[in-house]
Coordinates of C-alpha atoms in Angstrom, one line a residue:
M1 CA 22.8 10.3 -18.7
E2 CA 22.4 10.6 -14.6
H3 CA 23.6 8.1 -12.3
W4 CA 22.3 6.0 -9.4
D5 CA 23.5 4.5 -7.0
V6 CA 20.5 2.1 -6.3
V7 CA 17.6 1.4 -8.7
V8 CA 14.5 -0.4 -7.0
V9 CA 12.0 -1.3 -9.9
G10 CA 8.9 -1.6 -8.4
G11 CA 7.1 1.1 -5.5
G12 CA 5.3 -1.1 -3.6
P13 CA 5.8 -2.2 0.4
A14 CA 8.9 -4.4 -0.6
G15 CA 10.4 -2.0 -3.3
A16 CA 9.3 0.8 -0.4
A17 CA 11.4 -0.9 2.0
C18 CA 14.1 -1.5 0.1
A19 CA 14.5 2.1 -0.9
A20 CA 14.3 3.4 2.4
A21 CA 16.8 0.6 3.6
A22 CA 19.3 1.9 1.1
R23 CA 19.1 5.3 2.1
Q24 CA 19.8 4.4 5.9
A25 CA 22.4 2.9 5.0
D26 CA 24.0 5.4 2.7
P27 CA 22.2 8.6 3.4
G28 CA 24.2 10.4 0.2
A29 CA 23.0 7.5 -1.8
R30 CA 21.0 8.8 -5.0
V31 CA 18.2 6.0 -5.3
L32 CA 16.1 6.0 -8.0
V33 CA 12.1 3.6 -7.4
L34 CA 10.7 3.1 -10.8
D35 CA 6.8 2.0 -10.6
R36 CA 4.7 1.8 -13.4
R37 CA 1.3 2.8 -11.1
L38 CA 0.5 6.5 -11.1
P39 CA -0.3 8.1 -8.8
R40 CA 1.1 5.9 -6.0
V41 CA -2.1 4.9 -3.5
P42 CA -0.8 3.2 -0.2
Q43 CA -2.0 -0.6 -0.6
P44 CA -2.7 -2.9 1.6
C45 CA 0.1 -5.3 2.3
A46 CA -1.2 -8.3 4.1
L47 CA -4.7 -9.8 5.0
V48 CA -5.0 -10.0 8.9
V49 CA -7.9 -12.3 9.8
F50 CA -8.7 -12.2 13.5
G51 CA -10.6 -15.6 15.0
I52 CA -10.9 -17.9 12.2
T53 CA -8.5 -20.5 11.5
G54 CA -8.3 -24.1 10.5
D55 CA -10.6 -25.8 8.9
L56 CA -12.9 -23.1 8.3
A57 CA -10.2 -20.8 7.2
R58 CA -8.8 -23.4 4.5
K59 CA -11.8 -24.4 3.5
K60 CA -14.2 -21.3 3.2
L61 CA -12.0 -17.9 3.9
L62 CA -9.1 -18.7 2.0
P63 CA -11.1 -19.9 -1.6
A64 CA -13.4 -16.9 -1.3
V65 CA -10.4 -14.3 -0.8
Y66 CA -8.7 -16.2 -3.7
D67 CA -11.7 -15.7 -5.7
L68 CA -12.1 -11.8 -5.1
A69 CA -8.4 -11.5 -6.0
N70 CA -8.8 -13.3 -9.6
R71 CA -12.1 -11.8 -10.2
G72 CA -10.1 -8.1 -10.1
L73 CA -11.9 -7.1 -6.9
L74 CA -8.9 -7.0 -4.7
P75 CA -6.7 -3.8 -4.7
T76 CA -3.0 -4.9 -6.4

């Protein structure tokens, strides 16, 4: 049986940041990242929209983004 000092479940942006922080805190730490998605492909972790605010964003943009996500058309 192998010994790990830190095990991170999920290799997305938050998991990768946790693993990196663990190694930075203790460079000798044995860190394992478990992720079910193979191969690992970089994924966006934020949606930034310039020039749209208030009612337009709330009534038009956000419902459209949620609809795309619900239909599986955005990267996960």
